[in-house]
């Protein structure tokens, strides 16, 4: 493709930066994608790969604070806040608590849905057009409950998703459950099926997307850490990296959970906290579930692919640490085994932790940065970065190209 227009440097090659590079390159821009590790080497590597419009409601919902308080004294909950003196965490938690209201939750849900539905459409297009190899499955997702009280709460939420947001959903009980997903055991309280959800294998997606970008002329520079911005008269000229300066005309920071570490250079106190999640990747078990399964009572997700199987979960607010807590690893397999007809005993190929970038209201921040007129941010995608990436990348390309964005960018704007 012929490249024209100002050169754009995208910092951070997770799924968000890669999607930004994709849509910028597709619009004909010259693009360089830089990462301090490798393309898709951080949160975008070992996540569950669910592309889930059904998951539009934010974590900040009425009642969640009670769960967070329980987690202060328990290591067996999937939501955990490690008690520690960290003013930025406590400030974040206060803002989060302020968002745990019904009205706020519904409004945020609508803003999230716009990105989720657009991304779901764009994935269909781009996976076909660029032949991205990522075990793409569009057969929906099943949210399964073991206990009646969990099923009651899920049913109330699913009815809200149907009536308020127009999400397609079907309630399943008794035999309907095992007819839909034979890998489940009998005697579970019930489930809800979301036919418009999809799933893919994130590490394979990022590998294939990288190849496609390189073939289309995007320069990918890995193992290059951006340390600062070089500014002149409120305009960024270059980034200063550990391997020299890189000049460009426009800059996009898609640095995920690490965005607050660049706050000084972005002129913006990013309201982002890292929340550690865990996953176990293994060969497909026998029998293997057909659908992506959300085990609601335990907050564990099982994603089956042609090339393997992954269990993932846990939301641990413990700062920037990569320590693997064996109690949490055990929770993944033990949680899943409560729902499956055959316990999963496969050998683990990879035990992984990664940081989600959590904002207090659950919405990502996408748009111009205060530090300079040619610097932009796309970060803070919470638990839904895989699901929101294409729409985020498209929005960034439209903003930088001065085109009217397909989705109104206002709700995702950075506060001054
Ligand atoms: C266990 C778990 C399960 C999940 N499951 C799902 C799911 O099923 N569906 C879903 O939609 N989402 C899921 N998520 C969330 C999803 O993984 C994230 O929202 C998404 O990967 C964020 O992408 P990103 O590009 O913003 O961040 P990242 O993938 O972390 O990318 C940021 C990149 O910036 C680079 N970087 C940072 N600082 C610098 C610097 N100074 N210089 C150069 N490079 C830099 C990093 O090296 C990194 O590669 C899950 C997350 C976890 C932890």
Short mmCIF file of C-alpha atoms and ligand atoms in Angstrom, two decimals:
data_model
loop_
_atom_site.label_atom_id
_atom_site.label_comp_id
_atom_site.label_asym_id
_atom_site.label_seq_id
_atom_site.Cartn_x
_atom_site.Cartn_y
_atom_site.Cartn_z
CA UNK A 1 0.00 0.00 0.00
CA UNK A 2 1.24 3.51 -0.86
CA UNK A 3 2.14 5.36 2.35
CA UNK A 4 1.62 9.08 2.81
CA UNK A 5 0.87 11.73 5.44
CA UNK A 6 2.82 12.37 8.62
CA UNK A 7 4.82 9.51 10.11
CA UNK A 8 3.16 8.01 13.21
CA UNK A 9 5.04 6.28 16.01
CA UNK A 10 2.94 3.87 18.09
CA UNK A 11 4.51 3.05 21.46
CA UNK A 12 3.36 -0.30 22.88
CA UNK A 13 2.64 -3.33 20.72
CA UNK A 14 -0.07 -5.08 22.71
CA UNK A 15 -3.37 -5.71 21.00
CA UNK A 16 -4.30 -2.01 21.31
CA UNK A 17 -1.09 -0.62 19.78
CA UNK A 18 -1.19 -3.30 17.08
CA UNK A 19 -4.79 -2.37 16.21
CA UNK A 20 -3.80 1.33 16.10
CA UNK A 21 -0.87 0.52 13.78
CA UNK A 22 -3.20 -1.60 11.63
CA UNK A 23 -5.85 1.07 11.02
CA UNK A 24 -3.26 3.82 10.60
CA UNK A 25 -1.41 1.71 8.01
CA UNK A 26 -4.70 0.83 6.32
CA UNK A 27 -5.42 4.55 5.98
CA UNK A 28 -2.13 4.92 4.14
CA UNK A 29 0.03 6.31 6.97
CA UNK A 30 3.69 5.48 7.48
CA UNK A 31 3.78 3.70 10.85
CA UNK A 32 6.47 2.55 13.26
CA UNK A 33 5.43 0.25 16.12
CA UNK A 34 7.83 0.13 19.07
CA UNK A 35 7.79 -2.12 22.12
CA UNK A 36 10.09 -2.59 25.07
CA UNK A 37 9.55 -6.35 24.82
CA UNK A 38 7.92 -8.12 21.85
CA UNK A 39 4.65 -7.67 19.96
CA UNK A 40 1.92 -9.07 22.22
CA UNK A 41 4.41 -9.94 24.97
CA UNK A 42 2.46 -8.48 27.91
CA UNK A 43 -1.27 -8.53 28.82
CA UNK A 44 -2.18 -9.39 25.24
CA UNK A 45 -0.31 -12.71 25.41
CA UNK A 46 -1.94 -15.03 27.94
CA UNK A 47 -5.45 -13.64 28.38
CA UNK A 48 -8.59 -15.68 27.74
CA UNK A 49 -9.27 -14.34 24.25
CA UNK A 50 -13.02 -13.85 24.72
CA UNK A 51 -14.49 -11.26 22.37
CA UNK A 52 -17.51 -10.59 24.47
CA UNK A 53 -20.12 -7.86 23.91
CA UNK A 54 -22.01 -9.69 26.69
CA UNK A 55 -19.41 -8.44 29.18
CA UNK A 56 -20.31 -4.77 28.76
CA UNK A 57 -21.14 -4.01 32.41
CA UNK A 58 -18.16 -2.53 34.31
CA UNK A 59 -16.55 -4.00 37.42
CA UNK A 60 -17.81 -0.91 39.28
CA UNK A 61 -21.29 -2.15 40.09
CA UNK A 62 -23.45 -1.87 43.22
CA UNK A 63 -22.30 -4.52 45.76
CA UNK A 64 -18.75 -5.00 44.48
CA UNK A 65 -17.19 -3.09 47.38
CA UNK A 66 -18.44 -5.80 49.79
CA UNK A 67 -16.66 -8.44 47.69
CA UNK A 68 -13.49 -6.35 47.66
CA UNK A 69 -13.56 -6.09 51.46
CA UNK A 70 -13.96 -9.90 51.78
CA UNK A 71 -10.92 -10.29 49.55
CA UNK A 72 -8.77 -8.34 52.02
CA UNK A 73 -8.81 -11.37 54.30
CA UNK A 74 -9.07 -14.23 51.80
CA UNK A 75 -6.67 -15.65 49.21
CA UNK A 76 -9.28 -17.87 47.58
CA UNK A 77 -11.38 -15.13 45.98
CA UNK A 78 -10.86 -14.18 42.33
CA UNK A 79 -11.00 -10.44 43.24
CA UNK A 80 -8.19 -9.46 45.61
CA UNK A 81 -6.84 -6.14 46.91
CA UNK A 82 -3.46 -6.57 48.60
CA UNK A 83 -3.51 -4.24 51.64
CA UNK A 84 -0.57 -1.85 51.32
CA UNK A 85 0.34 1.80 51.67
CA UNK A 86 -0.01 3.17 48.16
CA UNK A 87 -1.74 6.55 47.90
CA UNK A 88 -2.38 6.10 44.16
CA UNK A 89 -4.21 2.80 44.83
CA UNK A 90 -6.36 4.28 47.60
CA UNK A 91 -7.16 7.30 45.46
CA UNK A 92 -8.13 4.95 42.63
CA UNK A 93 -10.30 2.82 44.97
CA UNK A 94 -12.13 5.93 46.21
CA UNK A 95 -12.91 6.96 42.65
CA UNK A 96 -13.93 3.38 41.85
CA UNK A 97 -16.29 3.30 44.87
CA UNK A 98 -17.88 6.53 43.63
CA UNK A 99 -18.76 4.77 40.36
CA UNK A 100 -20.50 1.78 41.99
CA UNK A 101 -23.99 3.14 41.31
CA UNK A 102 -26.71 1.70 39.10
CA UNK A 103 -27.10 4.82 36.95
CA UNK A 104 -23.37 5.14 36.35
CA UNK A 105 -23.07 1.41 35.59
CA UNK A 106 -25.78 1.62 32.90
CA UNK A 107 -24.23 4.68 31.27
CA UNK A 108 -20.78 3.10 31.23
CA UNK A 109 -22.33 -0.08 29.82
CA UNK A 110 -23.69 1.83 26.81
CA UNK A 111 -20.31 3.47 26.13
CA UNK A 112 -18.53 0.10 26.44
CA UNK A 113 -21.08 -1.59 24.17
CA UNK A 114 -20.39 0.86 21.34
CA UNK A 115 -16.71 -0.21 21.28
CA UNK A 116 -17.53 -3.89 21.83
CA UNK A 117 -20.06 -4.23 19.03
CA UNK A 118 -17.97 -2.28 16.54
CA UNK A 119 -14.92 -4.40 17.42
CA UNK A 120 -16.88 -7.62 17.04
CA UNK A 121 -17.87 -6.55 13.49
CA UNK A 122 -14.34 -5.39 12.65
CA UNK A 123 -12.78 -8.68 13.84
CA UNK A 124 -14.98 -10.60 11.38
CA UNK A 125 -13.76 -8.33 8.59
CA UNK A 126 -10.07 -8.11 9.38
CA UNK A 127 -9.54 -11.78 10.26
CA UNK A 128 -11.00 -12.74 6.88
CA UNK A 129 -9.40 -9.94 4.84
CA UNK A 130 -5.86 -10.37 6.23
CA UNK A 131 -6.19 -14.13 6.87
CA UNK A 132 -5.11 -13.79 10.51
CA UNK A 133 -4.50 -17.21 12.03
CA UNK A 134 -6.00 -17.11 15.52
CA UNK A 135 -8.50 -20.01 15.98
CA UNK A 136 -11.41 -17.57 15.51
CA UNK A 137 -14.68 -19.11 16.76
CA UNK A 138 -18.04 -17.38 16.55
CA UNK A 139 -20.22 -19.95 18.31
CA UNK A 140 -21.09 -17.83 21.37
CA UNK A 141 -20.27 -18.15 25.06
CA UNK A 142 -21.93 -19.84 28.00
CA UNK A 143 -22.04 -18.31 31.50
CA UNK A 144 -22.59 -21.23 33.89
CA UNK A 145 -23.64 -21.18 37.57
CA UNK A 146 -23.17 -23.92 40.13
CA UNK A 147 -25.20 -22.40 42.96
CA UNK A 148 -28.84 -21.22 42.72
CA UNK A 149 -28.05 -17.80 44.23
CA UNK A 150 -25.35 -17.18 41.60
CA UNK A 151 -27.82 -18.20 38.88
CA UNK A 152 -30.43 -15.84 40.29
CA UNK A 153 -27.98 -12.93 40.20
CA UNK A 154 -26.79 -13.87 36.69
CA UNK A 155 -30.40 -14.09 35.49
CA UNK A 156 -31.14 -10.59 36.77
CA UNK A 157 -28.01 -9.28 35.00
CA UNK A 158 -28.81 -11.16 31.77
CA UNK A 159 -32.36 -9.78 31.72
CA UNK A 160 -30.91 -6.28 32.12
CA UNK A 161 -28.54 -6.97 29.22
CA UNK A 162 -31.51 -8.00 27.07
CA UNK A 163 -33.91 -5.20 27.98
CA UNK A 164 -31.56 -2.23 28.44
CA UNK A 165 -28.84 -3.09 25.90
CA UNK A 166 -30.57 -5.38 23.36
CA UNK A 167 -28.07 -8.22 23.90
CA UNK A 168 -29.22 -11.64 22.62
CA UNK A 169 -29.28 -14.17 25.48
CA UNK A 170 -30.92 -17.52 26.21
CA UNK A 171 -31.60 -19.10 29.63
CA UNK A 172 -30.72 -22.78 29.98
CA UNK A 173 -31.56 -25.21 32.79
CA UNK A 174 -31.33 -28.96 33.48
CA UNK A 175 -30.80 -31.08 30.35
CA UNK A 176 -30.64 -27.98 28.09
CA UNK A 177 -27.25 -27.25 29.61
CA UNK A 178 -25.57 -30.54 28.76
CA UNK A 179 -27.30 -30.59 25.36
CA UNK A 180 -25.69 -27.23 24.61
CA UNK A 181 -22.30 -28.14 26.14
CA UNK A 182 -21.75 -31.88 26.67
CA UNK A 183 -18.48 -31.26 28.57
CA UNK A 184 -20.47 -29.90 31.54
CA UNK A 185 -21.45 -32.07 34.48
CA UNK A 186 -25.06 -32.61 35.51
CA UNK A 187 -26.69 -30.89 38.50
CA UNK A 188 -25.53 -27.31 37.82
CA UNK A 189 -27.98 -24.54 38.74
CA UNK A 190 -28.27 -23.06 35.24
CA UNK A 191 -26.62 -21.03 32.50
CA UNK A 192 -27.11 -18.18 30.05
CA UNK A 193 -25.99 -18.50 26.44
CA UNK A 194 -24.78 -15.40 24.54
CA UNK A 195 -24.76 -16.27 20.81
CA UNK A 196 -23.00 -13.08 19.64
CA UNK A 197 -19.84 -13.65 21.69
CA UNK A 198 -16.77 -15.09 20.00
CA UNK A 199 -13.29 -16.17 21.00
CA UNK A 200 -9.78 -16.40 19.58
CA UNK A 201 -6.27 -17.33 20.61
CA UNK A 202 -4.55 -14.06 21.61
CA UNK A 203 -0.90 -15.13 21.22
CA UNK A 204 -1.60 -16.55 17.76
CA UNK A 205 -3.58 -13.43 16.78
CA UNK A 206 -0.72 -11.10 17.72
CA UNK A 207 1.86 -13.27 15.93
CA UNK A 208 -0.16 -13.37 12.75
CA UNK A 209 -1.13 -9.66 12.94
CA UNK A 210 2.54 -8.69 13.36
CA UNK A 211 3.45 -10.64 10.19
CA UNK A 212 0.64 -8.99 8.28
CA UNK A 213 1.71 -5.49 9.40
CA UNK A 214 5.34 -6.10 8.42
CA UNK A 215 4.21 -7.35 4.99
CA UNK A 216 2.24 -4.12 4.57
CA UNK A 217 5.26 -1.94 5.32
CA UNK A 218 4.85 -1.17 9.04
CA UNK A 219 8.23 -0.93 10.78
CA UNK A 220 8.20 -3.04 13.95
CA UNK A 221 10.95 -2.32 16.46
CA UNK A 222 11.00 -4.64 19.48
CA UNK A 223 13.23 -4.64 22.59
CA UNK A 224 13.19 -0.82 22.54
CA UNK A 225 12.06 0.98 25.66
CA UNK A 226 10.70 4.50 25.36
CA UNK A 227 12.10 6.54 28.25
CA UNK A 228 11.00 10.10 27.44
CA UNK A 229 9.54 12.45 24.89
CA UNK A 230 11.58 15.16 23.25
CA UNK A 231 9.41 18.29 23.03
CA UNK A 232 9.84 21.63 21.27
CA UNK A 233 7.24 24.41 21.57
CA UNK A 234 4.44 22.08 22.81
CA UNK A 235 5.09 19.70 19.96
CA UNK A 236 6.70 16.27 20.35
CA UNK A 237 9.63 15.74 17.97
CA UNK A 238 10.93 12.30 18.95
CA UNK A 239 10.89 9.62 21.61
CA UNK A 240 14.09 8.96 23.50
CA UNK A 241 14.66 5.22 23.81
CA UNK A 242 17.36 2.97 25.21
CA UNK A 243 18.42 2.42 21.57
CA UNK A 244 18.48 6.03 20.41
CA UNK A 245 15.93 8.65 19.40
CA UNK A 246 13.07 7.93 17.01
CA UNK A 247 11.55 10.91 15.23
CA UNK A 248 7.97 11.10 14.04
CA UNK A 249 5.22 13.67 13.43
CA UNK A 250 2.56 12.05 15.62
CA UNK A 251 2.80 9.72 18.63
CA UNK A 252 0.31 7.22 20.06
CA UNK A 253 0.95 5.70 23.51
CA UNK A 254 -0.74 2.30 23.80
CA UNK A 255 1.27 1.25 26.83
CA UNK A 256 -1.46 -0.60 28.76
CA UNK A 257 -0.98 -0.99 32.50
CA UNK A 258 2.43 0.71 32.27
CA UNK A 259 0.94 4.03 31.12
CA UNK A 260 1.13 5.67 34.62
CA UNK A 261 4.90 5.08 34.57
CA UNK A 262 5.08 7.53 31.64
CA UNK A 263 2.84 10.12 33.33
CA UNK A 264 5.43 12.86 33.44
CA UNK A 265 6.11 12.62 29.72
CA UNK A 266 2.42 12.44 28.83
CA UNK A 267 1.56 15.40 31.10
CA UNK A 268 -1.27 13.26 32.41
CA UNK A 269 -1.79 11.43 35.71
CA UNK A 270 -3.29 8.30 34.16
CA UNK A 271 -6.05 6.97 36.46
CA UNK A 272 -4.85 3.43 35.81
CA UNK A 273 -4.04 0.65 38.29
CA UNK A 274 -2.45 -2.65 37.27
CA UNK A 275 -4.60 -5.69 38.18
CA UNK A 276 -2.81 -8.99 37.89
CA UNK A 277 -4.53 -11.93 36.24
CA UNK A 278 -3.44 -15.54 35.84
CA UNK A 279 -3.82 -18.17 33.16
CA UNK A 280 -2.86 -21.79 32.52
CA UNK A 281 -2.41 -22.98 28.95
CA UNK A 282 -2.54 -26.67 28.17
CA UNK A 283 -3.37 -29.13 25.39
CA UNK A 284 -7.07 -29.69 24.66
CA UNK A 285 -8.54 -31.95 27.35
CA UNK A 286 -10.70 -34.93 26.48
CA UNK A 287 -13.61 -34.23 26.31
CA UNK A 288 -12.95 -30.59 25.37
CA UNK A 289 -15.67 -27.94 25.78
CA UNK A 290 -17.02 -26.64 22.47
CA UNK A 291 -17.85 -23.15 23.76
CA UNK A 292 -16.01 -20.50 25.76
CA UNK A 293 -17.24 -21.11 29.31
CA UNK A 294 -17.49 -18.54 32.12
CA UNK A 295 -17.74 -20.33 35.48
CA UNK A 296 -19.59 -17.56 37.26
CA UNK A 297 -19.38 -18.60 40.94
CA UNK A 298 -15.56 -18.81 40.69
CA UNK A 299 -14.95 -16.11 38.09
CA UNK A 300 -12.90 -18.60 36.03
CA UNK A 301 -13.01 -18.69 32.21
CA UNK A 302 -12.20 -21.72 30.04
CA UNK A 303 -11.39 -21.07 26.38
CA UNK A 304 -11.12 -24.00 23.96
CA UNK A 305 -9.20 -23.60 20.69
CA UNK A 306 -8.31 -25.98 17.88
CA UNK A 307 -4.69 -25.55 19.04
CA UNK A 308 -5.16 -25.80 22.83
CA UNK A 309 -7.06 -24.82 25.94
CA UNK A 310 -6.71 -22.05 28.53
CA UNK A 311 -8.07 -21.39 32.02
CA UNK A 312 -7.89 -17.80 33.22
CA UNK A 313 -9.10 -15.60 36.03
CA UNK A 314 -8.15 -13.49 39.08
CA UNK A 315 -8.14 -9.75 39.52
CA UNK A 316 -5.39 -8.96 41.98
CA UNK A 317 -4.62 -5.34 42.87
CA UNK A 318 -1.08 -5.88 44.11
CA UNK A 319 0.91 -3.31 42.13
CA UNK A 320 3.52 -4.04 39.49
CA UNK A 321 4.60 -7.45 40.72
CA UNK A 322 4.75 -10.69 38.72
CA UNK A 323 4.80 -13.07 41.67
CA UNK A 324 2.86 -16.28 41.01
CA UNK A 325 0.77 -17.26 44.06
CA UNK A 326 0.22 -21.04 43.98
CA UNK A 327 -3.13 -20.62 45.83
CA UNK A 328 -4.46 -18.59 42.92
CA UNK A 329 -3.08 -21.02 40.34
CA UNK A 330 -4.92 -23.82 42.17
CA UNK A 331 -8.14 -21.78 42.09
CA UNK A 332 -8.17 -21.88 38.28
CA UNK A 333 -8.18 -25.64 37.89
CA UNK A 334 -10.21 -26.35 41.05
CA UNK A 335 -12.82 -23.78 39.99
CA UNK A 336 -13.18 -25.24 36.48
CA UNK A 337 -13.38 -28.80 37.78
CA UNK A 338 -16.52 -27.92 39.75
CA UNK A 339 -18.40 -27.61 36.44
CA UNK A 340 -16.84 -30.17 34.11
CA UNK A 341 -17.93 -33.80 33.68
CA UNK A 342 -14.27 -34.91 33.59
CA UNK A 343 -11.67 -33.14 35.77
CA UNK A 344 -9.03 -31.40 33.70
CA UNK A 345 -5.67 -33.07 34.43
CA UNK A 346 -3.71 -31.97 31.35
CA UNK A 347 -0.08 -30.95 31.79
CA UNK A 348 0.32 -27.18 31.92
CA UNK A 349 2.39 -25.78 29.05
CA UNK A 350 2.46 -22.22 30.38
CA UNK A 351 1.60 -20.61 33.72
CA UNK A 352 1.23 -16.91 33.04
CA UNK A 353 0.49 -13.64 34.84
CA UNK A 354 -0.26 -10.29 33.22
CA UNK A 355 -1.53 -6.86 34.22
CA UNK A 356 -4.87 -5.51 33.11
CA UNK A 357 -4.99 -1.70 33.01
CA UNK A 358 -7.93 -0.76 35.22
CA UNK A 359 -9.68 2.63 35.25
CA UNK A 360 -12.06 3.62 38.07
CA UNK A 361 -15.09 3.84 35.75
CA UNK A 362 -14.26 0.84 33.59
CA UNK A 363 -13.85 2.83 30.36
CA UNK A 364 -10.65 3.11 28.31
CA UNK A 365 -9.04 6.49 27.64
CA UNK A 366 -8.62 7.24 23.94
CA UNK A 367 -7.64 10.59 22.49
CA UNK A 368 -5.30 13.59 22.57
CA UNK A 369 -2.89 13.96 25.48
CA UNK A 370 -2.37 17.25 27.36
CA UNK A 371 1.43 17.28 26.93
CA UNK A 372 1.53 18.24 23.25
CA UNK A 373 -0.74 18.72 20.26
CA UNK A 374 0.59 15.65 18.44
CA UNK A 375 0.53 13.06 21.27
CA UNK A 376 -2.36 10.61 21.81
CA UNK A 377 -3.19 7.82 24.24
CA UNK A 378 -5.12 4.55 23.86
CA UNK A 379 -4.98 2.73 27.21
CA UNK A 380 -6.99 1.56 30.21
CA UNK A 381 -9.03 -1.20 28.59
CA UNK A 382 -9.69 -2.99 31.87
CA UNK A 383 -10.85 -6.58 31.34
CA UNK A 384 -11.83 -6.03 27.70
CA UNK A 385 -8.78 -4.98 25.69
CA UNK A 386 -9.02 -7.92 23.31
CA UNK A 387 -12.72 -7.23 22.81
CA UNK A 388 -12.31 -3.48 22.22
CA UNK A 389 -9.06 -3.37 20.23
CA UNK A 390 -10.24 -3.00 16.60
CA UNK A 391 -12.70 -0.19 17.42
CA UNK A 392 -10.00 1.57 19.47
CA UNK A 393 -7.50 1.31 16.62
CA UNK A 394 -10.07 2.55 14.12
CA UNK A 395 -10.97 5.50 16.39
CA UNK A 396 -7.30 6.50 16.80
CA UNK A 397 -6.75 6.36 13.02
CA UNK A 398 -9.87 8.45 12.42
CA UNK A 399 -8.84 11.07 15.02
CA UNK A 400 -5.28 11.35 13.64
CA UNK A 401 -6.58 11.59 10.07
CA UNK A 402 -9.15 14.27 11.02
CA UNK A 403 -12.01 12.01 9.91
CA UNK A 404 -15.32 11.89 11.78
CA UNK A 405 -15.01 8.88 14.12
CA UNK A 406 -17.50 6.04 13.61
CA UNK A 407 -18.10 6.11 17.40
CA UNK A 408 -18.34 9.41 19.30
CA UNK A 409 -14.94 9.64 21.12
CA UNK A 410 -16.21 12.01 23.84
CA UNK A 411 -16.90 9.38 26.59
CA UNK A 412 -13.33 8.07 26.30
CA UNK A 413 -11.61 11.48 26.26
CA UNK A 414 -8.76 12.07 28.76
CA UNK A 415 -9.65 14.48 31.55
CA UNK A 416 -7.40 17.54 31.49
C1 LIG B 1 -6.03 -13.29 32.97
C2 LIG B 1 -6.56 -12.27 31.99
C3 LIG B 1 -7.60 -12.64 31.15
C4 LIG B 1 -8.13 -11.71 30.26
N1 LIG B 1 -9.12 -12.11 29.41
C5 LIG B 1 -9.62 -11.25 28.48
C6 LIG B 1 -10.63 -11.66 27.57
O1 LIG B 1 -11.07 -12.81 27.58
N2 LIG B 1 -11.14 -10.75 26.70
C7 LIG B 1 -10.68 -9.44 26.66
O2 LIG B 1 -11.21 -8.65 25.88
N3 LIG B 1 -9.68 -9.03 27.49
C8 LIG B 1 -9.15 -9.90 28.39
N4 LIG B 1 -8.16 -9.49 29.25
C9 LIG B 1 -7.70 -8.09 29.19
C10 LIG B 1 -6.72 -7.90 28.04
O3 LIG B 1 -5.68 -8.85 28.15
C11 LIG B 1 -6.14 -6.49 28.09
O4 LIG B 1 -7.18 -5.53 28.23
C12 LIG B 1 -5.37 -6.19 26.80
O5 LIG B 1 -4.43 -7.19 26.51
C13 LIG B 1 -4.67 -4.83 26.95
O6 LIG B 1 -3.93 -4.59 25.79
P1 LIG B 1 -2.90 -3.38 25.72
O7 LIG B 1 -2.35 -3.39 24.36
O8 LIG B 1 -3.55 -2.15 26.25
O9 LIG B 1 -1.79 -3.75 26.83
P2 LIG B 1 -0.52 -4.73 26.71
O10 LIG B 1 -0.84 -5.97 25.98
O11 LIG B 1 0.01 -4.88 28.10
O12 LIG B 1 0.47 -3.91 25.80
C14 LIG B 1 1.15 -2.75 26.26
C15 LIG B 1 2.53 -2.80 25.60
O13 LIG B 1 3.22 -1.60 25.88
C16 LIG B 1 4.60 -1.91 26.01
N5 LIG B 1 5.24 -0.82 26.75
C17 LIG B 1 4.90 -0.33 27.96
N6 LIG B 1 5.71 0.68 28.33
C18 LIG B 1 6.56 0.85 27.29
C19 LIG B 1 7.66 1.73 27.05
N7 LIG B 1 8.00 2.66 27.95
N8 LIG B 1 8.33 1.62 25.89
C20 LIG B 1 7.99 0.70 24.96
N9 LIG B 1 6.97 -0.17 25.14
C21 LIG B 1 6.27 -0.10 26.28
C22 LIG B 1 4.59 -3.24 26.77
O14 LIG B 1 5.80 -3.94 26.61
C23 LIG B 1 3.37 -3.94 26.15
O15 LIG B 1 3.74 -4.81 25.10
C24 LIG B 1 -7.60 -10.39 30.18
C25 LIG B 1 -6.54 -10.03 31.00
C26 LIG B 1 -6.00 -10.96 31.89
C27 LIG B 1 -4.83 -10.54 32.74
#
